Amino acid sequence: PAFCGLLGLWQLHQKMEGAEERLSRTAYMILATKNTLASIFEPMGLDYFGSFLHDVISESLFPSKLSLLLDDGRTLSVLEGGDTGLPPRKGLFSRAILSPAPIKIEEAHREFIGDQVFDLIARDWQAVLPIPGGSSRLFCLLGWDKLPDEEAFNFMELLANVASKALSLAALNEERENHIAGLSRGTFMLRALHGAALTFMEQDSKEELLLRILDIFSEMAQAPGSLIVAWQPSAGGYIHFASRREGRLEKKGAFAGFPLGIIEGDRPESCSPGDAKDLFRRAGVPDLASLEELEDMDRIFPLWDGMKLAGFTAVSKPLSGTSTMDEQTLGILAGTASVAL
């Protein structure tokens, strides 16, 4: 009886040892989940997010191999882990809708994974964990010396759901910040245009107006070089009125062309120096294209008075590293200057 009692105690210990080991693993996974939840929703870039996720999976599931793939909607690339050969973006990796749940790489899932993909990854990996979120998706490829139990796969599903929510929120935050930045830039542009319009209308003479047009275009385009040409009836033609170079104003007053240019049909808000030559030819003033300084300019902004070419301003390429108005806004500025003229 004593021996039977000892044997029973040993058998009970064996059963309890397995249960204790499972409880210990479960407790560790709960702790890992807690630590993950405390950090995974913090703002972080995709590269840092991938590194964080790689560390969490490595330290909680102990795979012998782990690779984190990024799907940007066009191609697959390795975000974290070893590059053991990228699978093609087919089958599982090209599915439009994916659930954040682990998929064992076994024959029962061959059709879902796709034959070609299955044959390529089945040799090296035992599970794939999709993590959809926003415009990008992650795929964790995992391999173990011994396949873990169902509790580990349940933890993987929980982790994938949390990571998926974090990715989606990060994408929404990025989109929101981009919208706010766009609105802020739009507000700035509207204020700048409003200020420019008031400045134009306040000028008492055509000479002062032309100088202000040149100054404002140079400032908004952040252009180190600019010039302005205007039709002057008293001179009987177009006059190269002034230029700016590296912040210095030089009044020219040089004859630039004749007669008054007229264009029927489409009248562009802006054009390149090459297109300007065709514009001046169509307007009947090809001599305007002969201005020597036009060779250094990047964009031409015609000033229209109905069908008549009242003049134009031209700006060079902006200074590197500066924030400039977009071409559409500068086109609106040219229209405002035309009204003022």
Tab-separated table of C-alpha atoms in Angstrom:
chain	number	residue	atom	x	y	z
A	1	PRO	CA	0.000	0.000	0.000
A	2	ALA	CA	2.839	2.384	0.824
A	3	PHE	CA	4.404	1.781	-2.575
A	4	CYS	CA	1.059	2.365	-4.295
A	5	GLY	CA	0.699	5.599	-2.364
A	6	LEU	CA	4.144	6.764	-3.477
A	7	LEU	CA	3.351	5.808	-7.054
A	8	GLY	CA	0.099	7.778	-6.874
A	9	LEU	CA	1.924	10.817	-5.500
A	10	TRP	CA	4.504	10.575	-8.305
A	11	GLN	CA	1.767	10.340	-10.949
A	12	LEU	CA	-0.047	13.317	-9.386
A	13	HIS	CA	3.219	15.275	-9.415
A	14	GLN	CA	3.723	14.453	-13.077
A	15	LYS	CA	0.245	15.733	-13.887
A	16	MET	CA	0.710	18.842	-11.799
A	17	GLU	CA	4.137	19.532	-13.301
A	18	GLY	CA	2.635	19.709	-16.792
A	19	ALA	CA	-0.186	21.935	-15.567
A	20	GLU	CA	2.285	24.168	-13.715
A	21	GLU	CA	4.406	24.454	-16.834
A	22	ARG	CA	1.370	25.460	-18.919
A	23	LEU	CA	0.283	27.943	-16.238
A	24	SER	CA	3.780	29.368	-16.136
A	25	ARG	CA	3.788	29.849	-19.919
A	26	THR	CA	0.302	31.381	-19.777
A	27	ALA	CA	1.365	33.773	-17.011
A	28	TYR	CA	4.402	34.773	-19.052
A	29	MET	CA	2.237	35.408	-22.127
A	30	ILE	CA	-0.188	37.508	-20.040
A	31	LEU	CA	2.753	39.542	-18.763
A	32	ALA	CA	4.055	39.938	-22.327
A	33	THR	CA	0.575	41.055	-23.456
A	34	LYS	CA	0.443	43.616	-20.642
A	35	ASN	CA	3.838	45.034	-21.555
A	36	THR	CA	2.917	45.060	-25.235
A	37	LEU	CA	-0.342	46.929	-24.634
A	38	ALA	CA	1.551	49.542	-22.627
A	39	SER	CA	3.758	50.453	-25.603
A	40	ILE	CA	2.311	49.267	-28.910
A	41	PHE	CA	-0.128	52.184	-29.259
A	42	GLU	CA	2.595	54.783	-28.765
A	43	PRO	CA	3.342	56.872	-31.908
A	44	MET	CA	6.160	55.204	-33.824
A	45	GLY	CA	7.319	54.828	-37.393
A	46	LEU	CA	6.760	51.619	-39.333
A	47	ASP	CA	10.414	50.553	-39.046
A	48	TYR	CA	10.395	51.013	-35.265
A	49	PHE	CA	7.014	49.279	-35.024
A	50	GLY	CA	8.420	46.302	-36.925
A	51	SER	CA	11.450	46.130	-34.640
A	52	PHE	CA	9.214	46.340	-31.549
A	53	LEU	CA	6.891	43.597	-32.820
A	54	HIS	CA	9.837	41.387	-33.746
A	55	ASP	CA	11.210	41.682	-30.212
A	56	VAL	CA	7.818	40.933	-28.598
A	57	ILE	CA	7.306	37.782	-30.673
A	58	SER	CA	10.895	36.610	-30.141
A	59	GLU	CA	10.699	37.049	-26.363
A	60	SER	CA	7.230	35.539	-25.870
A	61	LEU	CA	6.958	32.729	-28.417
A	62	PHE	CA	10.665	31.780	-28.685
A	63	PRO	CA	10.706	30.837	-32.385
A	64	SER	CA	13.953	29.460	-33.734
A	65	LYS	CA	13.385	31.529	-36.895
A	66	LEU	CA	11.395	34.716	-37.399
A	67	SER	CA	11.005	37.035	-40.355
A	68	LEU	CA	8.712	40.066	-40.574
A	69	LEU	CA	7.561	40.975	-44.095
A	70	LEU	CA	6.049	44.283	-45.213
A	71	ASP	CA	3.393	44.417	-47.934
A	72	ASP	CA	3.019	47.989	-49.251
A	73	GLY	CA	0.262	47.026	-51.685
A	74	ARG	CA	2.676	46.358	-54.561
A	75	THR	CA	5.655	44.339	-53.331
A	76	LEU	CA	6.859	42.316	-50.359
A	77	SER	CA	10.027	43.307	-48.510
A	78	VAL	CA	11.795	42.183	-45.342
A	79	LEU	CA	11.141	44.600	-42.482
A	80	GLU	CA	12.844	42.614	-39.718
A	81	GLY	CA	14.621	39.283	-39.449
A	82	GLY	CA	16.700	37.210	-41.794
A	83	ASP	CA	16.212	37.293	-45.539
A	84	THR	CA	15.789	33.634	-46.449
A	85	GLY	CA	14.234	34.424	-49.825
A	86	LEU	CA	11.106	36.433	-50.362
A	87	PRO	CA	7.995	34.563	-51.464
A	88	PRO	CA	6.055	36.003	-54.419
A	89	ARG	CA	3.159	38.354	-53.685
A	90	LYS	CA	0.628	35.696	-54.591
A	91	GLY	CA	-1.848	33.454	-52.813
A	92	LEU	CA	-2.111	34.368	-49.144
A	93	PHE	CA	0.109	37.450	-49.591
A	94	SER	CA	-2.144	38.949	-52.257
A	95	ARG	CA	-5.521	38.383	-50.591
A	96	ALA	CA	-7.470	41.636	-50.263
A	97	ILE	CA	-9.099	40.632	-46.962
A	98	LEU	CA	-7.161	38.907	-44.207
A	99	SER	CA	-7.966	38.107	-40.605
A	100	PRO	CA	-5.253	38.742	-37.968
A	101	ALA	CA	-5.028	35.083	-36.984
A	102	PRO	CA	-2.127	32.616	-37.291
A	103	ILE	CA	-2.178	30.088	-40.107
A	104	LYS	CA	-0.314	26.820	-39.708
A	105	ILE	CA	1.650	25.905	-42.805
A	106	GLU	CA	0.284	22.423	-43.285
A	107	GLU	CA	-1.418	20.552	-46.104
A	108	ALA	CA	-4.889	21.391	-44.807
A	109	HIS	CA	-4.194	25.062	-45.576
A	110	ARG	CA	-2.415	24.602	-48.920
A	111	GLU	CA	-5.339	25.934	-50.976
A	112	PHE	CA	-5.785	28.990	-48.757
A	113	ILE	CA	-2.055	29.796	-48.789
A	114	GLY	CA	-1.695	29.055	-52.496
A	115	ASP	CA	0.228	26.168	-54.079
A	116	GLN	CA	3.264	28.164	-55.252
A	117	VAL	CA	3.623	30.070	-51.981
A	118	PHE	CA	3.045	26.932	-49.903
A	119	ASP	CA	5.791	24.996	-51.705
A	120	LEU	CA	8.260	27.852	-51.152
A	121	ILE	CA	7.647	28.512	-47.451
A	122	ALA	CA	6.689	25.051	-46.135
A	123	ARG	CA	10.359	23.961	-46.148
A	124	ASP	CA	11.491	26.679	-43.702
A	125	TRP	CA	8.440	27.896	-41.799
A	126	GLN	CA	5.643	26.408	-39.701
A	127	ALA	CA	3.235	29.345	-39.333
A	128	VAL	CA	2.420	32.703	-40.883
A	129	LEU	CA	0.766	35.505	-38.915
A	130	PRO	CA	-0.962	38.213	-41.014
A	131	ILE	CA	-1.266	41.675	-39.430
A	132	PRO	CA	-3.435	43.931	-41.626
A	133	GLY	CA	-3.615	47.634	-40.810
A	134	GLY	CA	-4.213	50.701	-42.952
A	135	SER	CA	-2.464	50.860	-46.310
A	136	SER	CA	0.323	48.483	-45.199
A	137	ARG	CA	0.232	44.906	-43.994
A	138	LEU	CA	2.736	42.818	-42.080
A	139	PHE	CA	3.309	39.074	-42.275
A	140	CYS	CA	5.256	37.193	-39.581
A	141	LEU	CA	6.855	33.964	-40.750
A	142	LEU	CA	7.665	31.712	-37.771
A	143	GLY	CA	9.563	28.478	-37.321
A	144	TRP	CA	10.224	26.354	-34.191
A	145	ASP	CA	12.238	23.278	-33.390
A	146	LYS	CA	9.007	21.978	-31.857
A	147	LEU	CA	5.593	23.334	-32.807
A	148	PRO	CA	4.049	25.116	-29.779
A	149	ASP	CA	0.673	24.220	-28.304
A	150	GLU	CA	-2.685	25.837	-28.986
A	151	GLU	CA	-2.229	28.302	-26.123
A	152	ALA	CA	0.696	29.841	-27.982
A	153	PHE	CA	-1.391	30.124	-31.148
A	154	ASN	CA	-4.198	31.763	-29.150
A	155	PHE	CA	-1.659	34.276	-27.843
A	156	MET	CA	-0.476	34.898	-31.406
A	157	GLU	CA	-4.034	35.684	-32.470
A	158	LEU	CA	-4.462	38.105	-29.558
A	159	LEU	CA	-1.145	39.785	-30.371
A	160	ALA	CA	-2.032	40.041	-34.074
A	161	ASN	CA	-5.385	41.679	-33.285
A	162	VAL	CA	-3.734	44.236	-30.985
A	163	ALA	CA	-0.951	44.937	-33.513
A	164	SER	CA	-3.501	45.269	-36.319
A	165	LYS	CA	-5.467	47.865	-34.331
A	166	ALA	CA	-2.239	49.743	-33.564
A	167	LEU	CA	-1.261	49.777	-37.254
A	168	SER	CA	-4.701	51.015	-38.295
A	169	LEU	CA	-4.672	53.783	-35.668
A	170	ALA	CA	-1.177	54.844	-36.714
A	171	ALA	CA	-2.342	55.073	-40.355
A	172	LEU	CA	-5.378	57.142	-39.323
A	173	ASN	CA	-3.195	59.471	-37.231
A	174	GLU	CA	-0.791	59.939	-40.130
A	175	GLU	CA	-3.692	60.704	-42.483
A	176	ARG	CA	-5.125	63.171	-39.958
A	177	GLU	CA	-1.772	64.933	-39.559
A	178	ASN	CA	-1.389	65.160	-43.337
A	179	HIS	CA	-4.867	66.701	-43.607
A	180	ILE	CA	-4.056	69.201	-40.859
A	181	ALA	CA	-0.774	70.109	-42.554
A	182	GLY	CA	-2.600	70.524	-45.879
A	183	LEU	CA	-5.252	72.733	-44.284
A	184	SER	CA	-2.592	74.822	-42.540
A	185	ARG	CA	-0.705	75.279	-45.785
A	186	GLY	CA	-3.953	76.152	-47.597
A	187	THR	CA	-4.794	78.748	-44.937
A	188	PHE	CA	-1.323	80.239	-45.247
A	189	MET	CA	-1.654	80.441	-49.030
A	190	LEU	CA	-5.067	82.116	-48.828
A	191	ARG	CA	-3.734	84.691	-46.378
A	192	ALA	CA	-0.702	85.303	-48.583
A	193	LEU	CA	-2.898	85.760	-51.670
A	194	HIS	CA	-5.236	88.076	-49.775
A	195	GLY	CA	-2.290	90.156	-48.564
A	196	ALA	CA	-0.816	90.291	-52.069
A	197	ALA	CA	-4.145	91.403	-53.564
A	198	LEU	CA	-4.440	94.226	-51.026
A	199	THR	CA	-0.854	95.277	-51.704
A	200	PHE	CA	-1.453	95.361	-55.465
A	201	MET	CA	-4.601	97.450	-55.129
A	202	GLU	CA	-2.899	99.957	-52.824
A	203	GLN	CA	-0.302	101.022	-55.414
A	204	ASP	CA	-0.797	104.535	-56.837
A	205	SER	CA	1.185	104.132	-60.042
A	206	LYS	CA	1.891	101.461	-62.623
A	207	GLU	CA	5.611	101.640	-61.864
A	208	GLU	CA	5.050	100.967	-58.155
A	209	LEU	CA	2.618	98.167	-59.007
A	210	LEU	CA	5.095	96.438	-61.331
A	211	LEU	CA	7.812	96.613	-58.682
A	212	ARG	CA	5.458	95.114	-56.069
A	213	ILE	CA	4.432	92.309	-58.468
A	214	LEU	CA	8.113	91.500	-58.990
A	215	ASP	CA	8.872	91.582	-55.248
A	216	ILE	CA	5.931	89.383	-54.249
A	217	PHE	CA	6.556	86.801	-56.973
A	218	SER	CA	10.239	86.608	-55.984
A	219	GLU	CA	9.305	86.139	-52.333
A	220	MET	CA	6.533	83.589	-52.808
A	221	ALA	CA	8.515	81.562	-55.328
A	222	GLN	CA	11.686	81.859	-53.201
A	223	ALA	CA	13.456	82.596	-56.458
A	224	PRO	CA	16.945	84.163	-56.433
A	225	GLY	CA	16.297	85.517	-59.953
A	226	SER	CA	13.205	87.125	-61.477
A	227	LEU	CA	12.108	89.714	-64.031
A	228	ILE	CA	9.007	91.557	-65.177
A	229	VAL	CA	8.008	92.767	-68.646
A	230	ALA	CA	4.969	94.976	-69.299
A	231	TRP	CA	3.213	96.627	-72.240
A	232	GLN	CA	3.834	100.383	-72.152
A	233	PRO	CA	1.631	102.317	-74.607
A	234	SER	CA	3.758	105.449	-74.177
A	235	ALA	CA	6.831	103.506	-75.295
A	236	GLY	CA	5.001	101.826	-78.153
A	237	GLY	CA	5.908	98.307	-77.071
A	238	TYR	CA	6.872	95.921	-74.302
A	239	ILE	CA	9.455	97.105	-71.787
A	240	HIS	CA	11.724	94.904	-69.699
A	241	PHE	CA	10.912	96.931	-66.632
A	242	ALA	CA	13.072	95.412	-63.890
A	243	SER	CA	14.942	92.340	-62.652
A	244	ARG	CA	15.925	90.955	-59.280
A	245	ARG	CA	19.093	88.980	-58.723
A	246	GLU	CA	20.123	87.643	-55.304
A	247	GLY	CA	17.891	90.217	-53.583
A	248	ARG	CA	19.143	93.190	-55.575
A	249	LEU	CA	16.700	95.185	-57.715
A	250	GLU	CA	17.821	96.481	-61.092
A	251	LYS	CA	15.525	98.733	-63.072
A	252	LYS	CA	15.974	98.131	-66.793
A	253	GLY	CA	13.565	100.096	-68.969
A	254	ALA	CA	14.820	98.221	-72.051
A	255	PHE	CA	12.638	97.737	-75.138
A	256	ALA	CA	11.590	94.067	-75.403
A	257	GLY	CA	9.156	93.700	-78.310
A	258	PHE	CA	6.328	94.954	-80.479
A	259	PRO	CA	3.321	94.936	-81.246
A	260	LEU	CA	0.734	94.265	-78.484
A	261	GLY	CA	0.231	90.501	-78.219
A	262	ILE	CA	-3.271	89.095	-78.609
A	263	ILE	CA	-4.282	85.450	-78.170
A	264	GLU	CA	-7.672	83.892	-78.816
A	265	GLY	CA	-8.557	80.635	-77.094
A	266	ASP	CA	-6.688	79.107	-74.168
A	267	ARG	CA	-4.460	81.472	-72.202
A	268	PRO	CA	-2.170	79.616	-69.770
A	269	GLU	CA	-1.604	80.763	-66.200
A	270	SER	CA	2.019	79.673	-66.412
A	271	CYS	CA	4.444	77.943	-68.761
A	272	SER	CA	8.056	76.922	-69.139
A	273	PRO	CA	10.548	79.129	-71.050
A	274	GLY	CA	10.308	76.673	-73.960
A	275	ASP	CA	6.501	76.864	-74.061
A	276	ALA	CA	6.724	80.651	-73.671
A	277	LYS	CA	8.442	80.905	-77.040
A	278	ASP	CA	5.405	79.271	-78.675
A	279	LEU	CA	3.095	81.504	-76.631
A	280	PHE	CA	4.881	84.673	-77.767
A	281	ARG	CA	4.826	83.438	-81.374
A	282	ARG	CA	1.073	82.780	-81.188
A	283	ALA	CA	0.568	86.242	-79.700
A	284	GLY	CA	2.481	87.782	-82.600
A	285	VAL	CA	5.389	89.010	-80.456
A	286	PRO	CA	8.214	86.494	-81.046
A	287	ASP	CA	10.821	89.091	-80.016
A	288	LEU	CA	9.845	88.616	-76.347
A	289	ALA	CA	11.514	85.209	-76.437
A	290	SER	CA	14.838	86.902	-77.238
A	291	LEU	CA	15.253	88.355	-73.735
A	292	GLU	CA	18.647	87.130	-72.584
A	293	GLU	CA	17.644	86.666	-68.935
A	294	LEU	CA	14.814	84.282	-69.872
A	295	GLU	CA	17.422	81.541	-70.242
A	296	ASP	CA	17.942	81.611	-66.466
A	297	MET	CA	14.226	81.421	-65.638
A	298	ASP	CA	12.225	78.343	-64.662
A	299	ARG	CA	8.570	79.470	-64.991
A	300	ILE	CA	6.816	82.247	-66.912
A	301	PHE	CA	3.566	83.767	-65.596
A	302	PRO	CA	1.689	85.779	-68.257
A	303	LEU	CA	-0.346	88.809	-67.175
A	304	TRP	CA	-3.555	88.996	-69.206
A	305	ASP	CA	-5.944	91.829	-69.998
A	306	GLY	CA	-8.721	89.836	-71.626
A	307	MET	CA	-7.147	88.445	-74.809
A	308	LYS	CA	-4.255	90.929	-74.628
A	309	LEU	CA	-0.866	90.019	-73.210
A	310	ALA	CA	-0.335	92.873	-70.735
A	311	GLY	CA	3.063	91.525	-69.741
A	312	PHE	CA	4.643	88.667	-67.840
A	313	THR	CA	6.810	87.919	-64.860
A	314	ALA	CA	9.368	85.130	-64.768
A	315	VAL	CA	11.071	83.393	-61.832
A	316	SER	CA	14.109	81.149	-61.589
A	317	LYS	CA	14.200	77.829	-59.760
A	318	PRO	CA	13.639	78.232	-55.997
A	319	LEU	CA	16.482	78.168	-53.518
A	320	SER	CA	17.182	74.623	-52.340
A	321	GLY	CA	15.666	73.694	-49.007
A	322	THR	CA	13.052	76.466	-49.067
A	323	SER	CA	9.262	76.168	-48.837
A	324	THR	CA	7.577	77.704	-51.859
A	325	MET	CA	4.087	78.329	-53.152
A	326	ASP	CA	2.824	75.681	-55.551
A	327	GLU	CA	2.440	76.545	-59.222
A	328	GLN	CA	-1.370	76.698	-59.016
A	329	THR	CA	-1.190	79.324	-56.246
A	330	LEU	CA	1.364	81.345	-58.201
A	331	GLY	CA	-1.011	81.145	-61.189
A	332	ILE	CA	-3.792	82.628	-59.025
A	333	LEU	CA	-1.332	85.332	-57.943
A	334	ALA	CA	-0.673	86.113	-61.609
A	335	GLY	CA	-4.406	86.456	-62.202
A	336	THR	CA	-4.636	88.861	-59.241
A	337	ALA	CA	-1.746	90.895	-60.640
A	338	SER	CA	-3.483	90.998	-64.038
A	339	VAL	CA	-6.634	92.454	-62.443
A	340	ALA	CA	-4.543	95.051	-60.602
A	341	LEU	CA	-2.842	96.082	-63.871
